[in-house]
Amino acid sequence: QEEQAPKFKITIQKADTDDSCATFSFYKEDHTLGNLLRNTLIKNKEVEFVAYTVPHPSEPFMNVRIQAVN
């Protein structure tokens, strides 16, 4: 059975109560993009925290969590 592709390459999940943080999920991306984004974003003085995860090798998603300075 072929995998159903999502409608969008990137989805954004924001916290209801905090506009300074969000999680971005990238479809069919891995550590290559995650590490590049983390290293680039953390250099920005407006970014307080950034991390990425690849939940499981069989899942086609990579998640990036970003928290900005208030």
PDB file of N, CA and C in Angstrom:
ATOM      1  N   GLN A   1       0.840  -1.182   0.000  1.00  0.00           N
ATOM      2  CA  GLN A   1       0.000   0.000   0.000  1.00  0.00           C
ATOM      3  C   GLN A   1       0.883   1.242   0.000  1.00  0.00           C
ATOM      4  N   GLU A   2       0.578   2.171  -0.888  1.00  0.00           N
ATOM      5  CA  GLU A   2       1.375   3.390  -1.010  1.00  0.00           C
ATOM      6  C   GLU A   2       0.972   4.411   0.041  1.00  0.00           C
ATOM      7  N   GLU A   3       1.964   5.115   0.544  1.00  0.00           N
ATOM      8  CA  GLU A   3       1.757   6.123   1.583  1.00  0.00           C
ATOM      9  C   GLU A   3       0.994   7.325   1.029  1.00  0.00           C
ATOM     10  N   GLN A   4       0.018   7.808   1.800  1.00  0.00           N
ATOM     11  CA  GLN A   4      -0.760   8.988   1.414  1.00  0.00           C
ATOM     12  C   GLN A   4       0.021  10.242   1.780  1.00  0.00           C
ATOM     13  N   ALA A   5       0.385  11.051   0.806  1.00  0.00           N
ATOM     14  CA  ALA A   5       1.136  12.279   1.056  1.00  0.00           C
ATOM     15  C   ALA A   5       0.206  13.343   1.637  1.00  0.00           C
ATOM     16  N   PRO A   6       0.709  14.134   2.593  1.00  0.00           N
ATOM     17  CA  PRO A   6      -0.126  15.218   3.134  1.00  0.00           C
ATOM     18  C   PRO A   6      -0.309  16.313   2.092  1.00  0.00           C
ATOM     19  N   LYS A   7      -1.273  17.176   2.339  1.00  0.00           N
ATOM     20  CA  LYS A   7      -1.580  18.257   1.406  1.00  0.00           C
ATOM     21  C   LYS A   7      -0.440  19.275   1.315  1.00  0.00           C
ATOM     22  N   PHE A   8       0.258  19.500   2.440  1.00  0.00           N
ATOM     23  CA  PHE A   8       1.321  20.495   2.490  1.00  0.00           C
ATOM     24  C   PHE A   8       2.637  19.859   2.933  1.00  0.00           C
ATOM     25  N   LYS A   9       3.748  20.399   2.455  1.00  0.00           N
ATOM     26  CA  LYS A   9       5.083  19.919   2.829  1.00  0.00           C
ATOM     27  C   LYS A   9       5.423  20.303   4.267  1.00  0.00           C
ATOM     28  N   ILE A  10       4.904  21.452   4.731  1.00  0.00           N
ATOM     29  CA  ILE A  10       5.163  21.937   6.084  1.00  0.00           C
ATOM     30  C   ILE A  10       3.830  22.214   6.769  1.00  0.00           C
ATOM     31  N   THR A  11       3.701  21.748   8.008  1.00  0.00           N
ATOM     32  CA  THR A  11       2.554  22.114   8.835  1.00  0.00           C
ATOM     33  C   THR A  11       3.071  22.804  10.092  1.00  0.00           C
ATOM     34  N   ILE A  12       2.264  23.713  10.625  1.00  0.00           N
ATOM     35  CA  ILE A  12       2.657  24.495  11.797  1.00  0.00           C
ATOM     36  C   ILE A  12       1.650  24.266  12.907  1.00  0.00           C
ATOM     37  N   GLN A  13       2.157  23.913  14.088  1.00  0.00           N
ATOM     38  CA  GLN A  13       1.317  23.780  15.270  1.00  0.00           C
ATOM     39  C   GLN A  13       1.758  24.829  16.277  1.00  0.00           C
ATOM     40  N   LYS A  14       0.852  25.752  16.576  1.00  0.00           N
ATOM     41  CA  LYS A  14       1.150  26.803  17.548  1.00  0.00           C
ATOM     42  C   LYS A  14       0.426  26.512  18.850  1.00  0.00           C
ATOM     43  N   ALA A  15       1.031  26.935  19.952  1.00  0.00           N
ATOM     44  CA  ALA A  15       0.379  26.821  21.253  1.00  0.00           C
ATOM     45  C   ALA A  15      -0.741  27.851  21.332  1.00  0.00           C
ATOM     46  N   ASP A  16      -1.859  27.479  21.919  1.00  0.00           N
ATOM     47  CA  ASP A  16      -2.999  28.385  22.014  1.00  0.00           C
ATOM     48  C   ASP A  16      -2.715  29.616  22.867  1.00  0.00           C
ATOM     49  N   THR A  17      -1.900  29.441  23.892  1.00  0.00           N
ATOM     50  CA  THR A  17      -1.698  30.525  24.850  1.00  0.00           C
ATOM     51  C   THR A  17      -0.375  31.268  24.684  1.00  0.00           C
ATOM     52  N   ASP A  18       0.513  30.785  23.834  1.00  0.00           N
ATOM     53  CA  ASP A  18       1.844  31.385  23.709  1.00  0.00           C
ATOM     54  C   ASP A  18       2.196  31.601  22.245  1.00  0.00           C
ATOM     55  N   ASP A  19       2.222  32.850  21.829  1.00  0.00           N
ATOM     56  CA  ASP A  19       2.544  33.175  20.441  1.00  0.00           C
ATOM     57  C   ASP A  19       4.038  33.155  20.154  1.00  0.00           C
ATOM     58  N   SER A  20       4.865  32.923  21.173  1.00  0.00           N
ATOM     59  CA  SER A  20       6.306  32.976  20.960  1.00  0.00           C
ATOM     60  C   SER A  20       6.901  31.623  20.573  1.00  0.00           C
ATOM     61  N   CYS A  21       6.092  30.561  20.523  1.00  0.00           N
ATOM     62  CA  CYS A  21       6.651  29.262  20.152  1.00  0.00           C
ATOM     63  C   CYS A  21       5.721  28.506  19.209  1.00  0.00           C
ATOM     64  N   ALA A  22       6.342  27.655  18.404  1.00  0.00           N
ATOM     65  CA  ALA A  22       5.594  26.845  17.444  1.00  0.00           C
ATOM     66  C   ALA A  22       6.438  25.637  17.064  1.00  0.00           C
ATOM     67  N   THR A  23       5.759  24.610  16.573  1.00  0.00           N
ATOM     68  CA  THR A  23       6.422  23.427  16.050  1.00  0.00           C
ATOM     69  C   THR A  23       6.104  23.318  14.569  1.00  0.00           C
ATOM     70  N   PHE A  24       7.133  23.143  13.771  1.00  0.00           N
ATOM     71  CA  PHE A  24       7.003  23.005  12.327  1.00  0.00           C
ATOM     72  C   PHE A  24       7.302  21.558  11.965  1.00  0.00           C
ATOM     73  N   SER A  25       6.392  20.907  11.258  1.00  0.00           N
ATOM     74  CA  SER A  25       6.596  19.522  10.822  1.00  0.00           C
ATOM     75  C   SER A  25       6.852  19.510   9.323  1.00  0.00           C
ATOM     76  N   PHE A  26       7.974  18.916   8.935  1.00  0.00           N
ATOM     77  CA  PHE A  26       8.383  18.845   7.537  1.00  0.00           C
ATOM     78  C   PHE A  26       8.198  17.416   7.039  1.00  0.00           C
ATOM     79  N   TYR A  27       7.461  17.267   5.948  1.00  0.00           N
ATOM     80  CA  TYR A  27       7.197  15.956   5.365  1.00  0.00           C
ATOM     81  C   TYR A  27       8.386  15.494   4.523  1.00  0.00           C
ATOM     82  N   LYS A  28       8.804  14.266   4.740  1.00  0.00           N
ATOM     83  CA  LYS A  28       9.913  13.628   4.020  1.00  0.00           C
ATOM     84  C   LYS A  28      11.223  14.407   4.136  1.00  0.00           C
ATOM     85  N   GLU A  29      11.510  14.886   5.348  1.00  0.00           N
ATOM     86  CA  GLU A  29      12.799  15.518   5.639  1.00  0.00           C
ATOM     87  C   GLU A  29      13.416  14.782   6.815  1.00  0.00           C
ATOM     88  N   ASP A  30      14.725  14.957   7.003  1.00  0.00           N
ATOM     89  CA  ASP A  30      15.415  14.200   8.042  1.00  0.00           C
ATOM     90  C   ASP A  30      16.443  15.078   8.759  1.00  0.00           C
ATOM     91  N   HIS A  31      17.452  14.440   9.334  1.00  0.00           N
ATOM     92  CA  HIS A  31      18.463  15.142  10.124  1.00  0.00           C
ATOM     93  C   HIS A  31      19.230  16.187   9.323  1.00  0.00           C
ATOM     94  N   THR A  32      19.357  16.010   8.033  1.00  0.00           N
ATOM     95  CA  THR A  32      20.105  16.969   7.213  1.00  0.00           C
ATOM     96  C   THR A  32      19.487  18.354   7.314  1.00  0.00           C
ATOM     97  N   LEU A  33      18.203  18.461   7.057  1.00  0.00           N
ATOM     98  CA  LEU A  33      17.521  19.756   7.155  1.00  0.00           C
ATOM     99  C   LEU A  33      17.360  20.180   8.610  1.00  0.00           C
ATOM    100  N   GLY A  34      17.040  19.257   9.502  1.00  0.00           N
ATOM    101  CA  GLY A  34      16.838  19.591  10.908  1.00  0.00           C
ATOM    102  C   GLY A  34      18.062  20.219  11.536  1.00  0.00           C
ATOM    103  N   ASN A  35      19.215  19.627  11.333  1.00  0.00           N
ATOM    104  CA  ASN A  35      20.451  20.158  11.910  1.00  0.00           C
ATOM    105  C   ASN A  35      20.822  21.497  11.276  1.00  0.00           C
ATOM    106  N   LEU A  36      20.628  21.646   9.987  1.00  0.00           N
ATOM    107  CA  LEU A  36      20.908  22.909   9.309  1.00  0.00           C
ATOM    108  C   LEU A  36      20.032  24.032   9.857  1.00  0.00           C
ATOM    109  N   LEU A  37      18.730  23.768   9.991  1.00  0.00           N
ATOM    110  CA  LEU A  37      17.823  24.786  10.526  1.00  0.00           C
ATOM    111  C   LEU A  37      18.168  25.138  11.974  1.00  0.00           C
ATOM    112  N   ARG A  38      18.432  24.127  12.791  1.00  0.00           N
ATOM    113  CA  ARG A  38      18.766  24.373  14.195  1.00  0.00           C
ATOM    114  C   ARG A  38      20.010  25.246  14.314  1.00  0.00           C
ATOM    115  N   ASN A  39      21.069  24.891  13.584  1.00  0.00           N
ATOM    116  CA  ASN A  39      22.321  25.655  13.657  1.00  0.00           C
ATOM    117  C   ASN A  39      22.162  27.083  13.145  1.00  0.00           C
ATOM    118  N   THR A  40      21.340  27.268  12.144  1.00  0.00           N
ATOM    119  CA  THR A  40      21.138  28.609  11.586  1.00  0.00           C
ATOM    120  C   THR A  40      20.251  29.459  12.483  1.00  0.00           C
ATOM    121  N   LEU A  41      19.149  28.880  12.965  1.00  0.00           N
ATOM    122  CA  LEU A  41      18.196  29.649  13.766  1.00  0.00           C
ATOM    123  C   LEU A  41      18.752  30.048  15.128  1.00  0.00           C
ATOM    124  N   ILE A  42      19.553  29.207  15.745  1.00  0.00           N
ATOM    125  CA  ILE A  42      20.056  29.512  17.082  1.00  0.00           C
ATOM    126  C   ILE A  42      21.003  30.714  17.076  1.00  0.00           C
ATOM    127  N   LYS A  43      21.530  31.082  15.943  1.00  0.00           N
ATOM    128  CA  LYS A  43      22.404  32.250  15.818  1.00  0.00           C
ATOM    129  C   LYS A  43      21.618  33.564  15.850  1.00  0.00           C
ATOM    130  N   ASN A  44      20.305  33.476  15.641  1.00  0.00           N
ATOM    131  CA  ASN A  44      19.456  34.661  15.659  1.00  0.00           C
ATOM    132  C   ASN A  44      19.196  35.064  17.103  1.00  0.00           C
ATOM    133  N   LYS A  45      19.471  36.315  17.466  1.00  0.00           N
ATOM    134  CA  LYS A  45      19.315  36.756  18.853  1.00  0.00           C
ATOM    135  C   LYS A  45      17.854  36.802  19.300  1.00  0.00           C
ATOM    136  N   GLU A  46      16.912  36.723  18.382  1.00  0.00           N
ATOM    137  CA  GLU A  46      15.485  36.697  18.724  1.00  0.00           C
ATOM    138  C   GLU A  46      14.992  35.283  19.039  1.00  0.00           C
ATOM    139  N   VAL A  47      15.829  34.275  18.818  1.00  0.00           N
ATOM    140  CA  VAL A  47      15.463  32.883  19.078  1.00  0.00           C
ATOM    141  C   VAL A  47      16.039  32.473  20.429  1.00  0.00           C
ATOM    142  N   GLU A  48      15.138  32.062  21.321  1.00  0.00           N
ATOM    143  CA  GLU A  48      15.556  31.637  22.659  1.00  0.00           C
ATOM    144  C   GLU A  48      15.884  30.147  22.694  1.00  0.00           C
ATOM    145  N   PHE A  49      15.124  29.333  21.950  1.00  0.00           N
ATOM    146  CA  PHE A  49      15.285  27.880  21.955  1.00  0.00           C
ATOM    147  C   PHE A  49      14.900  27.335  20.585  1.00  0.00           C
ATOM    148  N   VAL A  50      15.675  26.363  20.113  1.00  0.00           N
ATOM    149  CA  VAL A  50      15.316  25.652  18.887  1.00  0.00           C
ATOM    150  C   VAL A  50      15.869  24.235  18.978  1.00  0.00           C
ATOM    151  N   ALA A  51      15.061  23.275  18.573  1.00  0.00           N
ATOM    152  CA  ALA A  51      15.480  21.872  18.572  1.00  0.00           C
ATOM    153  C   ALA A  51      14.693  21.149  17.481  1.00  0.00           C
ATOM    154  N   TYR A  52      15.248  20.030  17.036  1.00  0.00           N
ATOM    155  CA  TYR A  52      14.526  19.233  16.051  1.00  0.00           C
ATOM    156  C   TYR A  52      14.509  17.776  16.492  1.00  0.00           C
ATOM    157  N   THR A  53      13.506  17.052  16.002  1.00  0.00           N
ATOM    158  CA  THR A  53      13.405  15.618  16.263  1.00  0.00           C
ATOM    159  C   THR A  53      12.946  14.912  15.001  1.00  0.00           C
ATOM    160  N   VAL A  54      13.406  13.689  14.865  1.00  0.00           N
ATOM    161  CA  VAL A  54      12.872  12.762  13.867  1.00  0.00           C
ATOM    162  C   VAL A  54      12.248  11.651  14.713  1.00  0.00           C
ATOM    163  N   PRO A  55      10.909  11.658  14.864  1.00  0.00           N
ATOM    164  CA  PRO A  55      10.260  10.755  15.809  1.00  0.00           C
ATOM    165  C   PRO A  55      10.626   9.278  15.634  1.00  0.00           C
ATOM    166  N   HIS A  56      10.620   8.798  14.408  1.00  0.00           N
ATOM    167  CA  HIS A  56      10.940   7.395  14.136  1.00  0.00           C
ATOM    168  C   HIS A  56      11.340   7.271  12.679  1.00  0.00           C
ATOM    169  N   PRO A  57      12.326   6.447  12.358  1.00  0.00           N
ATOM    170  CA  PRO A  57      12.767   6.325  10.958  1.00  0.00           C
ATOM    171  C   PRO A  57      11.663   5.913   9.982  1.00  0.00           C
ATOM    172  N   SER A  58      10.653   5.211  10.474  1.00  0.00           N
ATOM    173  CA  SER A  58       9.576   4.792   9.572  1.00  0.00           C
ATOM    174  C   SER A  58       8.514   5.870   9.374  1.00  0.00           C
ATOM    175  N   GLU A  59       8.578   6.947  10.158  1.00  0.00           N
ATOM    176  CA  GLU A  59       7.648   8.062   9.988  1.00  0.00           C
ATOM    177  C   GLU A  59       8.306   9.119   9.106  1.00  0.00           C
ATOM    178  N   PRO A  60       7.605   9.611   8.082  1.00  0.00           N
ATOM    179  CA  PRO A  60       8.235  10.533   7.126  1.00  0.00           C
ATOM    180  C   PRO A  60       8.211  11.999   7.556  1.00  0.00           C
ATOM    181  N   PHE A  61       8.435  12.264   8.844  1.00  0.00           N
ATOM    182  CA  PHE A  61       8.370  13.642   9.334  1.00  0.00           C
ATOM    183  C   PHE A  61       9.597  13.998  10.151  1.00  0.00           C
ATOM    184  N   MET A  62       9.935  15.293  10.125  1.00  0.00           N
ATOM    185  CA  MET A  62      10.964  15.872  10.972  1.00  0.00           C
ATOM    186  C   MET A  62      10.326  17.107  11.591  1.00  0.00           C
ATOM    187  N   ASN A  63      10.441  17.265  12.905  1.00  0.00           N
ATOM    188  CA  ASN A  63       9.806  18.365  13.618  1.00  0.00           C
ATOM    189  C   ASN A  63      10.853  19.343  14.144  1.00  0.00           C
ATOM    190  N   VAL A  64      10.572  20.640  13.986  1.00  0.00           N
ATOM    191  CA  VAL A  64      11.436  21.691  14.508  1.00  0.00           C
ATOM    192  C   VAL A  64      10.621  22.532  15.479  1.00  0.00           C
ATOM    193  N   ARG A  65      11.089  22.662  16.698  1.00  0.00           N
ATOM    194  CA  ARG A  65      10.429  23.469  17.720  1.00  0.00           C
ATOM    195  C   ARG A  65      11.229  24.753  17.894  1.00  0.00           C
ATOM    196  N   ILE A  66      10.540  25.898  17.786  1.00  0.00           N
ATOM    197  CA  ILE A  66      11.195  27.207  17.900  1.00  0.00           C
ATOM    198  C   ILE A  66      10.478  28.031  18.952  1.00  0.00           C
ATOM    199  N   GLN A  67      11.270  28.651  19.847  1.00  0.00           N
ATOM    200  CA  GLN A  67      10.713  29.578  20.818  1.00  0.00           C
ATOM    201  C   GLN A  67      11.462  30.883  20.683  1.00  0.00           C
ATOM    202  N   ALA A  68      10.729  31.944  20.482  1.00  0.00           N
ATOM    203  CA  ALA A  68      11.320  33.271  20.318  1.00  0.00           C
ATOM    204  C   ALA A  68      11.384  33.989  21.649  1.00  0.00           C
ATOM    205  N   VAL A  69      12.248  34.990  21.727  1.00  0.00           N
ATOM    206  CA  VAL A  69      12.336  35.850  22.899  1.00  0.00           C
ATOM    207  C   VAL A  69      11.084  36.706  22.905  1.00  0.00           C
ATOM    208  N   ASN A  70      10.473  36.869  24.073  1.00  0.00           N
ATOM    209  CA  ASN A  70       9.238  37.695  24.164  1.00  0.00           C
ATOM    210  C   ASN A  70       9.538  39.152  24.027  1.00  0.00           C
TER     211      ASN A  70
END
